CSV table of C-alpha atoms and ligand atoms in Angstrom, one decimal:
chain,number,residue,atom,x,y,z
A,1,MET,CA,38.2,-0.7,8.5
A,2,ALA,CA,37.7,-3.7,10.7
A,3,LYS,CA,34.3,-5.1,10.9
A,4,LEU,CA,31.9,-3.9,13.5
A,5,TRP,CA,31.7,-7.4,14.9
A,6,SER,CA,35.4,-8.3,14.6
A,7,GLY,CA,36.1,-8.2,18.4
A,8,ARG,CA,36.5,-12.1,18.9
A,9,PHE,CA,38.3,-12.7,15.7
A,10,SER,CA,42.0,-12.6,15.1
A,11,LYS,CA,42.1,-13.0,11.3
A,12,ASP,CA,40.3,-11.0,8.6
A,13,SER,CA,37.6,-12.8,6.8
A,14,SER,CA,38.3,-14.1,3.3
A,15,LYS,CA,37.3,-12.2,0.2
A,16,LEU,CA,35.3,-15.1,-0.9
A,17,LEU,CA,33.4,-15.2,2.3
A,18,ASP,CA,32.8,-11.4,2.1
A,19,GLU,CA,31.3,-11.9,-1.4
A,20,PHE,CA,29.2,-14.9,-0.4
A,21,ASN,CA,28.0,-13.4,3.0
A,22,ALA,CA,27.3,-9.8,2.1
A,23,SER,CA,23.8,-8.5,1.3
A,24,ILE,CA,24.9,-5.0,0.8
A,25,PRO,CA,24.9,-5.4,-3.1
A,26,PHE,CA,21.0,-5.7,-2.9
A,27,ASP,CA,19.9,-4.5,0.6
A,28,GLN,CA,21.4,-1.0,0.0
A,29,LYS,CA,17.8,-0.5,-1.3
A,30,LEU,CA,16.7,-0.5,2.2
A,31,TRP,CA,18.9,2.6,3.2
A,32,GLU,CA,15.8,4.9,3.8
A,33,GLN,CA,14.0,2.5,6.0
A,34,ASP,CA,17.2,1.8,7.8
A,35,ILE,CA,17.7,5.5,8.7
A,36,ARG,CA,14.1,6.0,9.7
A,37,GLY,CA,14.4,3.1,11.9
A,38,SER,CA,17.6,4.3,13.6
A,39,LYS,CA,16.1,7.8,14.0
A,40,ALA,CA,13.1,6.4,15.9
A,41,HIS,CA,15.3,4.0,17.9
A,42,SER,CA,17.5,6.9,19.0
A,43,ASP,CA,14.5,9.0,19.8
A,44,MET,CA,13.4,6.3,22.2
A,45,LEU,CA,16.7,5.7,23.7
A,46,CYS,CA,16.8,9.5,24.6
A,47,GLU,CA,13.2,9.3,25.9
A,48,ILE,CA,14.3,6.6,28.4
A,49,GLY,CA,17.5,8.3,29.4
A,50,VAL,CA,20.0,5.9,27.6
A,51,LEU,CA,21.1,8.5,25.2
A,52,SER,CA,21.6,12.3,25.9
A,53,ALA,CA,19.7,14.8,23.9
A,54,GLU,CA,23.1,15.8,22.3
A,55,ASP,CA,23.9,12.3,21.2
A,56,ARG,CA,20.5,11.8,19.9
A,57,ASP,CA,20.8,15.1,17.9
A,58,ALA,CA,24.2,14.1,16.7
A,59,ILE,CA,22.8,10.8,15.5
A,60,HIS,CA,20.0,12.5,13.6
A,61,ARG,CA,22.3,15.0,12.0
A,62,GLY,CA,24.8,12.3,10.9
A,63,LEU,CA,22.0,10.0,9.6
A,64,ASP,CA,20.7,13.0,7.6
A,65,GLU,CA,24.1,13.7,6.2
A,66,ILE,CA,24.4,10.0,5.2
A,67,ALA,CA,21.0,10.1,3.5
A,68,CYS,CA,22.1,13.2,1.5
A,69,GLU,CA,25.2,11.4,0.4
A,70,ILE,CA,23.3,8.3,-0.6
A,71,LEU,CA,20.7,10.3,-2.5
A,72,GLU,CA,23.3,12.2,-4.3
A,73,GLY,CA,25.3,9.1,-5.2
A,74,ARG,CA,28.3,10.0,-3.1
A,75,PHE,CA,28.0,7.2,-0.5
A,76,GLU,CA,30.5,4.3,-1.1
A,77,PHE,CA,28.8,0.9,-0.5
A,78,LYS,CA,31.6,-1.5,0.4
A,79,LEU,CA,31.4,-5.2,0.3
A,80,SER,CA,33.4,-5.3,3.6
A,81,ASP,CA,30.4,-3.6,5.4
A,82,GLU,CA,28.5,-6.7,4.8
A,83,ASP,CA,24.9,-5.1,4.9
A,84,ILE,CA,23.1,-1.9,4.8
A,85,HIS,CA,22.7,-1.8,8.6
A,86,MET,CA,26.5,-2.0,9.3
A,87,ALA,CA,27.3,0.3,6.4
A,88,ILE,CA,25.2,3.2,7.8
A,89,GLU,CA,26.2,2.5,11.4
A,90,GLY,CA,29.9,2.4,10.3
A,91,ALA,CA,29.7,5.6,8.4
A,92,LEU,CA,27.8,7.3,11.4
A,93,ILE,CA,30.6,6.2,13.8
A,94,GLU,CA,33.2,7.7,11.3
A,95,ARG,CA,31.3,10.9,11.4
A,96,ILE,CA,30.1,11.4,14.9
A,97,GLY,CA,32.3,9.0,17.0
A,98,ASP,CA,31.0,7.8,20.3
A,99,ALA,CA,27.5,9.0,20.0
A,100,GLY,CA,27.2,6.7,16.9
A,101,LYS,CA,28.7,3.8,18.9
A,102,ARG,CA,25.8,4.2,21.3
A,103,LEU,CA,23.1,3.8,18.6
A,104,HIS,CA,23.1,0.1,18.6
A,105,THR,CA,22.1,-0.2,22.3
A,106,ALA,CA,19.0,-2.3,22.9
A,107,ARG,CA,18.8,-3.5,19.4
A,108,SER,CA,20.2,-6.2,17.2
A,109,ARG,CA,20.5,-6.5,13.5
A,110,ASN,CA,17.9,-9.2,13.7
A,111,ASP,CA,15.1,-6.9,14.8
A,112,GLN,CA,16.7,-4.1,12.6
A,113,VAL,CA,16.4,-6.1,9.4
A,114,ALA,CA,13.0,-7.3,10.2
A,115,LEU,CA,12.0,-3.7,10.7
A,116,ASP,CA,13.5,-2.3,7.7
A,117,PHE,CA,12.2,-5.1,5.4
A,118,ARG,CA,8.7,-4.8,7.0
A,119,LEU,CA,8.7,-1.0,6.4
A,120,PHE,CA,9.7,-1.7,2.7
A,121,VAL,CA,7.0,-4.4,2.2
A,122,LEU,CA,4.3,-2.2,3.7
A,123,GLN,CA,5.4,0.9,1.5
A,124,SER,CA,5.3,-1.2,-1.5
A,125,ASN,CA,1.9,-2.7,-0.6
A,126,GLN,CA,0.7,1.0,-0.7
A,127,GLN,CA,2.4,1.7,-4.0
A,128,ILE,CA,1.0,-1.3,-5.6
A,129,ARG,CA,-2.5,-0.5,-4.3
A,130,SER,CA,-2.4,2.9,-5.6
A,131,LYS,CA,-1.4,1.8,-9.1
A,132,LEU,CA,-4.1,-0.8,-9.0
A,133,CYS,CA,-6.6,1.8,-8.2
A,134,ALA,CA,-5.3,4.1,-11.0
A,135,LEU,CA,-5.8,1.3,-13.3
A,136,ILE,CA,-9.2,0.6,-12.2
A,137,ASP,CA,-10.1,4.3,-12.7
A,138,THR,CA,-8.8,4.2,-16.2
A,139,LEU,CA,-10.7,1.1,-17.0
A,140,LEU,CA,-13.9,2.4,-15.6
A,141,LYS,CA,-13.4,5.5,-17.7
A,142,ILE,CA,-13.1,3.4,-20.9
A,143,ALA,CA,-15.9,1.2,-19.8
A,144,SER,CA,-18.3,4.2,-19.3
A,145,ASN,CA,-17.8,5.0,-22.9
A,146,HIS,CA,-18.7,1.6,-24.1
A,147,THR,CA,-21.8,0.3,-22.3
A,148,GLU,CA,-23.6,0.1,-25.6
A,149,THR,CA,-20.7,-1.3,-27.7
A,150,LEU,CA,-21.7,-4.7,-28.8
A,151,MET,CA,-19.2,-7.6,-28.8
A,152,PRO,CA,-19.4,-11.3,-28.7
A,153,GLY,CA,-19.1,-12.6,-25.2
A,154,MET,CA,-17.2,-15.9,-25.1
A,155,THR,CA,-17.1,-19.2,-23.3
A,156,HIS,CA,-14.4,-21.7,-24.4
A,157,LEU,CA,-13.3,-18.9,-26.6
A,158,GLN,CA,-16.4,-19.5,-28.7
A,159,HIS,CA,-19.0,-16.9,-29.4
A,160,ALA,CA,-21.6,-17.3,-26.7
A,161,GLN,CA,-24.0,-14.3,-26.0
A,162,PRO,CA,-23.9,-10.6,-27.0
A,163,ILE,CA,-22.4,-8.5,-24.3
A,164,ASN,CA,-21.1,-4.9,-24.2
A,165,PHE,CA,-17.5,-4.0,-24.1
A,166,GLY,CA,-17.9,-2.0,-21.0
A,167,PHE,CA,-19.2,-5.0,-19.1
A,168,HIS,CA,-16.1,-6.9,-20.2
A,169,LEU,CA,-13.9,-4.2,-18.7
A,170,VAL,CA,-15.8,-4.2,-15.5
A,171,ALA,CA,-15.1,-7.8,-15.1
A,172,TRP,CA,-11.5,-6.9,-15.2
A,173,CYS,CA,-12.0,-4.2,-12.6
A,174,CYS,CA,-13.5,-6.6,-10.3
A,175,ALA,CA,-10.5,-8.9,-10.2
A,176,PHE,CA,-8.2,-5.8,-9.7
A,177,LYS,CA,-10.5,-4.7,-6.8
A,178,ARG,CA,-10.1,-7.9,-5.1
A,179,ASP,CA,-6.3,-7.5,-5.3
A,180,VAL,CA,-6.6,-4.1,-3.6
A,181,GLU,CA,-8.6,-5.6,-1.0
A,182,ARG,CA,-6.3,-8.5,-0.4
A,183,LEU,CA,-3.3,-6.0,-0.1
A,184,GLN,CA,-5.3,-3.9,2.3
A,185,ALA,CA,-6.0,-6.9,4.6
A,186,SER,CA,-2.4,-7.9,4.8
A,187,TYR,CA,-1.2,-4.3,5.3
A,188,GLU,CA,-3.4,-4.3,8.4
A,189,ARG,CA,-2.2,-7.7,9.4
A,190,HIS,CA,1.4,-6.8,9.3
A,191,ASN,CA,1.3,-3.1,10.4
A,192,TYR,CA,3.1,-4.0,13.7
A,193,SER,CA,6.7,-3.0,14.7
A,194,PRO,CA,9.3,-5.7,15.4
A,195,LEU,CA,12.0,-3.2,16.7
A,196,GLY,CA,13.0,-3.6,20.1
A,197,SER,CA,12.9,-7.4,19.9
A,198,GLY,CA,16.6,-7.6,20.1
A,199,ALA,CA,18.5,-10.7,18.8
A,200,LEU,CA,15.5,-13.0,19.8
A,201,ALA,CA,14.7,-12.5,23.4
A,202,GLY,CA,14.0,-8.9,24.1
A,203,VAL,CA,16.5,-6.5,25.6
A,204,PRO,CA,17.6,-5.7,29.2
A,205,TYR,CA,16.7,-2.1,29.0
A,206,ARG,CA,13.4,-0.4,30.0
A,207,THR,CA,12.6,0.4,26.3
A,208,ASN,CA,9.5,1.9,25.1
A,209,ARG,CA,8.4,-0.1,22.1
A,210,GLU,CA,5.1,1.5,21.7
A,211,SER,CA,6.6,4.8,21.1
A,212,VAL,CA,9.0,3.5,18.6
A,213,ALA,CA,6.0,1.8,16.9
A,214,HIS,CA,3.9,4.9,16.9
A,215,ASN,CA,6.8,7.0,15.6
A,216,LEU,CA,7.3,4.8,12.7
A,217,GLY,CA,3.5,4.9,11.8
A,218,PHE,CA,2.8,1.3,13.0
A,219,ILE,CA,-0.3,0.4,14.9
A,220,ALA,CA,1.6,-1.1,17.7
A,221,PRO,CA,4.7,-3.4,18.6
A,222,THR,CA,4.6,-6.9,17.7
A,223,LEU,CA,3.8,-9.5,20.5
A,224,ASN,CA,6.7,-12.0,20.8
A,225,ALA,CA,10.4,-11.1,20.2
A,226,MET,CA,11.3,-14.6,18.9
A,227,ASP,CA,8.4,-14.6,16.4
A,228,SER,CA,9.3,-11.0,15.4
A,229,VAL,CA,12.8,-11.7,14.3
A,230,SER,CA,12.1,-14.8,12.4
A,231,ASP,CA,8.6,-14.0,10.8
A,232,ARG,CA,8.7,-13.4,7.0
A,233,ASP,CA,4.9,-13.9,6.5
A,234,PHE,CA,4.7,-10.2,5.7
A,235,ALA,CA,6.9,-10.8,2.6
A,236,LEU,CA,5.2,-13.9,1.6
A,237,ASP,CA,1.8,-12.5,1.8
A,238,LEU,CA,3.0,-9.7,-0.6
A,239,LEU,CA,4.7,-12.1,-2.9
A,240,TYR,CA,1.4,-14.1,-3.0
A,241,GLU,CA,-0.7,-11.0,-3.6
A,242,ILE,CA,1.7,-9.9,-6.4
A,243,ALA,CA,1.6,-13.2,-8.1
A,244,MET,CA,-2.2,-12.9,-8.0
A,245,VAL,CA,-2.1,-9.3,-9.4
A,246,MET,CA,0.3,-10.6,-12.2
A,247,MET,CA,-2.0,-13.6,-12.8
A,248,HIS,CA,-4.8,-11.3,-13.4
A,249,ILE,CA,-2.7,-8.9,-15.6
A,250,SER,CA,-1.6,-12.0,-17.6
A,251,ARG,CA,-5.3,-12.8,-18.4
A,252,VAL,CA,-5.9,-9.3,-19.4
A,253,ALA,CA,-2.8,-9.3,-21.5
A,254,GLU,CA,-3.8,-12.5,-23.2
A,255,GLU,CA,-7.1,-11.0,-24.3
A,256,LEU,CA,-5.3,-7.8,-25.6
A,257,VAL,CA,-2.9,-10.1,-27.6
A,258,LEU,CA,-5.9,-11.8,-29.1
A,259,TRP,CA,-8.0,-8.8,-29.6
A,260,SER,CA,-5.1,-7.0,-31.3
A,261,SER,CA,-4.6,-9.7,-34.0
A,262,TYR,CA,-6.0,-9.6,-37.5
A,263,GLU,CA,-8.3,-12.4,-36.6
A,264,PHE,CA,-10.1,-10.4,-33.9
A,265,GLY,CA,-9.2,-6.8,-34.9
A,266,PHE,CA,-11.0,-5.4,-31.8
A,267,VAL,CA,-8.2,-3.1,-30.7
A,268,SER,CA,-5.0,-1.6,-31.8
A,269,PHE,CA,-2.2,-0.6,-29.6
A,270,SER,CA,-0.8,2.9,-30.2
A,271,ASP,CA,2.7,3.1,-31.9
A,272,GLU,CA,4.0,4.3,-28.5
A,273,TYR,CA,3.2,0.9,-26.9
A,274,SER,CA,4.0,-1.4,-29.9
A,275,THR,CA,7.0,-2.9,-31.3
A,276,GLY,CA,8.2,-3.9,-34.7
A,277,SER,CA,10.1,-6.8,-36.2
A,278,SER,CA,13.6,-6.9,-37.3
A,279,ILE,CA,12.9,-8.8,-40.5
A,280,MET,CA,9.2,-8.2,-41.3
A,281,PRO,CA,8.7,-4.5,-42.0
A,282,GLN,CA,4.9,-4.7,-42.0
A,283,LYS,CA,4.7,-6.0,-38.4
A,284,LYS,CA,3.4,-4.3,-35.4
A,285,ASN,CA,3.8,-6.6,-32.3
A,286,PRO,CA,2.0,-6.5,-29.1
A,287,ASP,CA,5.2,-7.0,-27.1
A,288,VAL,CA,3.9,-5.1,-24.1
A,289,ALA,CA,1.0,-7.3,-23.6
A,290,GLU,CA,3.1,-10.3,-24.2
A,291,LEU,CA,5.6,-9.4,-21.7
A,292,LEU,CA,3.0,-8.6,-19.2
A,293,ARG,CA,1.6,-12.1,-19.9
A,294,GLY,CA,5.1,-13.4,-19.4
A,295,LYS,CA,6.1,-11.5,-16.2
A,296,SER,CA,3.8,-13.4,-14.1
A,297,GLY,CA,6.3,-16.4,-14.2
A,298,ARG,CA,9.0,-14.7,-12.3
A,299,THR,CA,6.6,-13.6,-9.7
A,300,TYR,CA,5.4,-17.1,-9.1
A,301,GLY,CA,9.0,-18.1,-8.8
A,302,ASN,CA,9.8,-15.5,-6.2
A,303,LEU,CA,6.8,-16.7,-4.1
A,304,ILE,CA,7.9,-20.4,-4.2
A,305,ALA,CA,11.7,-19.5,-3.6
A,306,LEU,CA,10.9,-17.8,-0.4
A,307,LEU,CA,8.4,-20.3,0.8
A,308,THR,CA,11.2,-22.7,0.2
A,309,VAL,CA,13.8,-20.7,2.1
A,310,MET,CA,11.4,-20.5,5.1
A,311,LYS,CA,10.3,-24.0,5.2
A,312,GLY,CA,11.8,-25.9,8.1
A,313,LEU,CA,13.8,-23.0,9.7
A,314,PRO,CA,14.1,-23.5,13.2
A,315,LEU,CA,13.4,-20.3,15.5
A,316,ALA,CA,14.7,-17.7,15.7
A,317,TYR,CA,16.8,-15.7,13.2
A,318,ASN,CA,18.8,-17.7,10.6
A,319,LYS,CA,20.9,-16.3,7.9
A,320,ASP,CA,18.8,-18.2,5.4
A,321,THR,CA,16.4,-15.3,5.7
A,322,GLN,CA,18.9,-13.0,4.0
A,323,GLU,CA,17.6,-14.7,0.8
A,324,ASP,CA,14.1,-13.1,1.4
A,325,LYS,CA,15.0,-9.6,-0.2
A,326,GLU,CA,15.8,-10.0,-3.9
A,327,GLY,CA,12.7,-11.9,-4.9
A,328,VAL,CA,10.5,-9.4,-3.1
A,329,PHE,CA,12.4,-6.5,-4.8
A,330,ASP,CA,12.0,-8.1,-8.1
A,331,SER,CA,8.2,-8.8,-7.5
A,332,VAL,CA,7.5,-5.3,-6.5
A,333,GLN,CA,9.4,-3.8,-9.4
A,334,THR,CA,7.7,-6.1,-11.8
A,335,ALA,CA,4.4,-5.4,-10.4
A,336,LEU,CA,4.7,-1.6,-10.3
A,337,ILE,CA,6.0,-1.3,-13.8
A,338,SER,CA,3.5,-3.8,-15.2
A,339,LEU,CA,0.6,-2.0,-13.7
A,340,GLU,CA,1.9,1.4,-15.1
A,341,ILE,CA,2.5,0.2,-18.6
A,342,LEU,CA,-0.8,-1.6,-18.8
A,343,GLU,CA,-2.7,1.6,-17.8
A,344,ALA,CA,-0.7,3.6,-20.3
A,345,SER,CA,-1.3,1.2,-23.0
A,346,LEU,CA,-4.9,1.1,-22.3
A,347,GLN,CA,-5.2,4.8,-22.2
A,348,THR,CA,-3.8,5.0,-25.7
A,349,LEU,CA,-5.6,1.9,-27.1
A,350,THR,CA,-7.9,2.2,-30.2
A,351,ILE,CA,-11.1,0.4,-29.8
A,352,HIS,CA,-12.6,-0.9,-33.1
A,353,THR,CA,-16.3,-0.7,-32.2
A,354,ASP,CA,-17.4,-1.7,-35.8
A,355,ARG,CA,-15.4,-4.8,-35.8
A,356,MET,CA,-16.6,-5.8,-32.5
A,357,HIS,CA,-20.2,-5.4,-33.7
A,358,GLN,CA,-19.4,-7.2,-37.0
A,359,MET,CA,-17.9,-10.2,-34.9
A,360,ALA,CA,-21.0,-10.2,-32.8
A,361,LEU,CA,-23.0,-11.1,-35.9
A,362,ILE,CA,-21.1,-14.3,-36.2
A,363,GLY,CA,-22.3,-17.3,-34.4
A,364,HIS,CA,-26.0,-16.8,-34.1
A,365,ILE,CA,-25.3,-15.6,-30.5
A,366,SER,CA,-29.0,-14.6,-29.9
A,367,ALA,CA,-30.1,-18.2,-30.4
A,368,THR,CA,-30.8,-18.4,-26.6
A,369,ASP,CA,-33.0,-15.4,-27.1
A,370,LEU,CA,-35.0,-17.1,-29.8
A,371,ALA,CA,-35.6,-20.2,-27.6
A,372,ASP,CA,-36.6,-17.9,-24.7
A,373,PHE,CA,-39.0,-16.0,-26.9
A,374,LEU,CA,-40.7,-19.2,-28.1
A,375,VAL,CA,-41.2,-20.3,-24.4
A,376,GLN,CA,-42.1,-16.9,-22.9
A,377,SER,CA,-44.1,-15.2,-25.7
A,378,CYS,CA,-45.5,-18.3,-27.7
A,379,GLY,CA,-46.1,-20.8,-25.0
A,380,ILE,CA,-43.9,-23.5,-26.6
A,381,PRO,CA,-42.4,-26.0,-24.3
A,382,PHE,CA,-38.7,-25.3,-23.8
A,383,ARG,CA,-37.5,-28.8,-25.4
A,384,GLU,CA,-39.4,-28.0,-28.6
A,385,ALA,CA,-38.3,-24.4,-28.7
A,386,HIS,CA,-34.9,-25.6,-28.5
A,387,HIS,CA,-35.5,-27.9,-31.5
A,388,ILE,CA,-37.2,-25.1,-33.5
A,389,THR,CA,-34.4,-22.7,-32.8
A,390,GLY,CA,-31.9,-25.3,-34.1
A,391,GLU,CA,-33.8,-25.5,-37.2
A,392,VAL,CA,-33.8,-21.7,-37.7
A,393,VAL,CA,-30.2,-21.5,-37.0
A,394,ALA,CA,-29.4,-24.2,-39.7
A,395,TYR,CA,-31.5,-22.3,-42.0
A,396,ALA,CA,-29.8,-19.0,-41.3
A,397,GLU,CA,-26.5,-20.9,-41.7
A,398,SER,CA,-27.6,-22.2,-45.2
A,399,ARG,CA,-28.4,-18.7,-46.2
A,400,GLY,CA,-25.1,-17.5,-44.8
A,401,VAL,CA,-26.5,-14.8,-42.6
A,402,ASP,CA,-26.5,-14.5,-38.7
A,403,LEU,CA,-29.8,-15.4,-36.9
A,404,SER,CA,-30.4,-11.9,-36.0
A,405,GLU,CA,-30.4,-10.8,-39.7
A,406,LEU,CA,-33.3,-13.0,-40.7
A,407,ALA,CA,-36.6,-11.3,-41.7
A,408,GLU,CA,-39.5,-11.8,-39.4
A,409,ASP,CA,-41.6,-13.7,-42.1
A,410,GLU,CA,-38.7,-16.3,-42.5
A,411,ILE,CA,-38.9,-17.1,-38.9
A,412,LEU,CA,-42.7,-17.1,-38.6
A,413,GLY,CA,-42.7,-19.9,-41.2
A,414,PHE,CA,-41.1,-22.3,-38.9
A,415,ASP,CA,-44.2,-22.8,-36.6
A,416,SER,CA,-47.6,-21.5,-36.5
A,417,ARG,CA,-47.4,-20.8,-32.9
A,418,ILE,CA,-44.5,-18.3,-33.3
A,419,LYS,CA,-45.8,-14.6,-32.7
A,420,THR,CA,-44.7,-11.4,-34.3
A,421,GLY,CA,-42.1,-9.5,-32.6
A,422,VAL,CA,-39.7,-12.4,-32.8
A,423,LYS,CA,-37.3,-10.5,-35.0
A,424,GLN,CA,-37.0,-7.7,-32.4
A,425,ALA,CA,-36.0,-10.3,-29.7
A,426,LEU,CA,-33.2,-11.5,-31.8
A,427,ASP,CA,-31.6,-8.0,-32.3
A,428,LEU,CA,-28.3,-8.1,-30.6
A,429,HIS,CA,-29.0,-5.0,-28.6
A,430,THR,CA,-32.2,-6.2,-27.4
A,431,SER,CA,-30.6,-9.5,-26.5
A,432,MET,CA,-27.8,-7.8,-24.6
A,433,ASN,CA,-30.2,-5.5,-22.7
A,434,ALA,CA,-32.5,-8.4,-21.9
A,435,ARG,CA,-29.9,-9.8,-19.5
A,436,ASP,CA,-30.9,-7.2,-17.0
A,437,SER,CA,-30.6,-9.3,-14.1
A,438,LEU,CA,-28.3,-8.1,-11.1
A,439,GLY,CA,-24.8,-8.3,-12.3
A,440,GLY,CA,-25.7,-8.8,-15.9
A,441,THR,CA,-24.6,-7.2,-19.2
A,442,SER,CA,-27.6,-4.9,-19.8
A,443,THR,CA,-26.3,-1.3,-20.3
A,444,LYS,CA,-28.4,-0.4,-17.2
A,445,GLN,CA,-26.6,-3.1,-15.1
A,446,THR,CA,-23.2,-2.3,-16.5
A,447,LEU,CA,-23.7,1.4,-15.7
A,448,ALA,CA,-24.7,0.4,-12.2
A,449,GLN,CA,-21.6,-1.8,-11.6
A,450,ILE,CA,-19.4,1.1,-12.9
A,451,GLN,CA,-21.1,3.5,-10.5
A,452,ILE,CA,-20.5,1.0,-7.6
A,453,LEU,CA,-16.9,0.7,-8.5
A,454,GLN,CA,-16.5,4.5,-8.8
A,455,GLN,CA,-17.9,5.0,-5.4
A,456,TRP,CA,-15.6,2.4,-4.0
A,457,LEU,CA,-12.5,4.2,-5.5
A,458,THR,CA,-13.6,7.5,-4.2
A,459,LEU,CA,-13.7,5.9,-0.8
A,460,LYS,CA,-10.3,4.3,-1.3
A,461,ALA,CA,-8.8,7.6,-2.3
A,462,LYS,CA,-10.0,9.1,1.0
A,463,ASP,CA,-8.6,6.3,3.0
A,464,HIS,CA,-5.3,7.7,4.4
A,465,ASN,CA,-4.2,4.4,5.4
A,466,GLY,CA,-3.2,4.0,1.8
B,1,LIG,N1,22.0,-9.0,6.3
B,1,LIG,C1,21.2,-9.6,7.2
B,1,LIG,C2,19.9,-10.0,6.6
B,1,LIG,O1,19.5,-9.6,5.6
B,1,LIG,C3,20.9,-8.7,8.4
B,1,LIG,C4,20.7,-9.6,9.6
B,1,LIG,C5,22.1,-10.2,10.1
B,1,LIG,N2,21.9,-10.6,11.5
B,1,LIG,C6,22.8,-11.6,11.8
B,1,LIG,N3,22.9,-11.8,13.1
B,1,LIG,N4,23.8,-12.0,11.0
B,1,LIG,O2,19.1,-10.9,7.1
């Protein structure tokens, strides 16, 4: 069939051009959005008297049939159709004739693609948020069971101070919560309909862009037609937000890789979410976590690629923007599957609390508590307290035990001002719970943080804006 735009051409396009120019191999993913947009557009054309009710009904029926065919895999996507917009419009005309030819009145592919892609981006934004919330929910459930599980808190990957495992998980949750909020903010920023902008300058019909916008679930139409057809900020915001999500996931994944090693031994992945080695029969590899760590790379690439496409583009629409889609599809798919598998592997993770405790006994991590005790309970100036603590640590070291394992008498011997009760202060649980300042690691503070996040999640679940 001749191309829908072939009127002023006398020769067919070359096959090479068709291959180079077409977006149908990838933008067929937007078929649902395209059909939704066309239905809303035809409703509006009917409302303003440009289409008869019969034509509108025929268009709706035709589009429904096409949707069925696509869903059932019976629709043939042809390279010669160039893109999803022309494929669907062409198929509609084949089916319903003249009514189909009237559908493209008062619209252009430029506002059509801007609409379809924006709908896809907004929908993906919601899906990613809902997966993030599910992940946070799972993390909070695990965290609530481990608010007394001691582990070494680290800085520079060195044992620093005792924390509880739940507290560590809550730290992850905070990052994912910010991701949800970032996505929510850009959802609101971009929830405007570009349809009706025409090619670049609006259309010479008395259209009702408000009704189309509301019909499609947007807050309102966009302001300026030229901006509407050339803007891809909505896609860039999503790419950036996904890059952030994946950066956070990569940090979580890195800790899981470390923790599942023999050296740490804090967690084991279930067999369902581990892989073996083709040569070393004994091995169980954390491939899931490693892939999660590695997947961030492609999402950063997708962001930079689209930023580069958009840089320096003159207004309004340019074909360059056709390059906006594949990276977004890839980032969205990457984020969705990553969030899902991360949650699933956490749900089935075995947590070795004994090993965490054992590791907390390495590195004299209650040394700060000894110095604080000498200052607060014994009236020793901090500089001296620091020095005495150093001596006690060296002594524990020479005996091959942790500071928290020394007997009270052994510590009292270091300075006559040291008061009894010092041993208790060095107990790891006491030390963890001493950090009871707002946001701190004490069991009480951790539980409070969990509760706040759970309340936030409940509110999110009620928020119908996704
Ligand atoms: N396939 C095109 C894209 O993805 C649709 C818009 C084409 N508009 C045009 N005037 N060539 O951007």
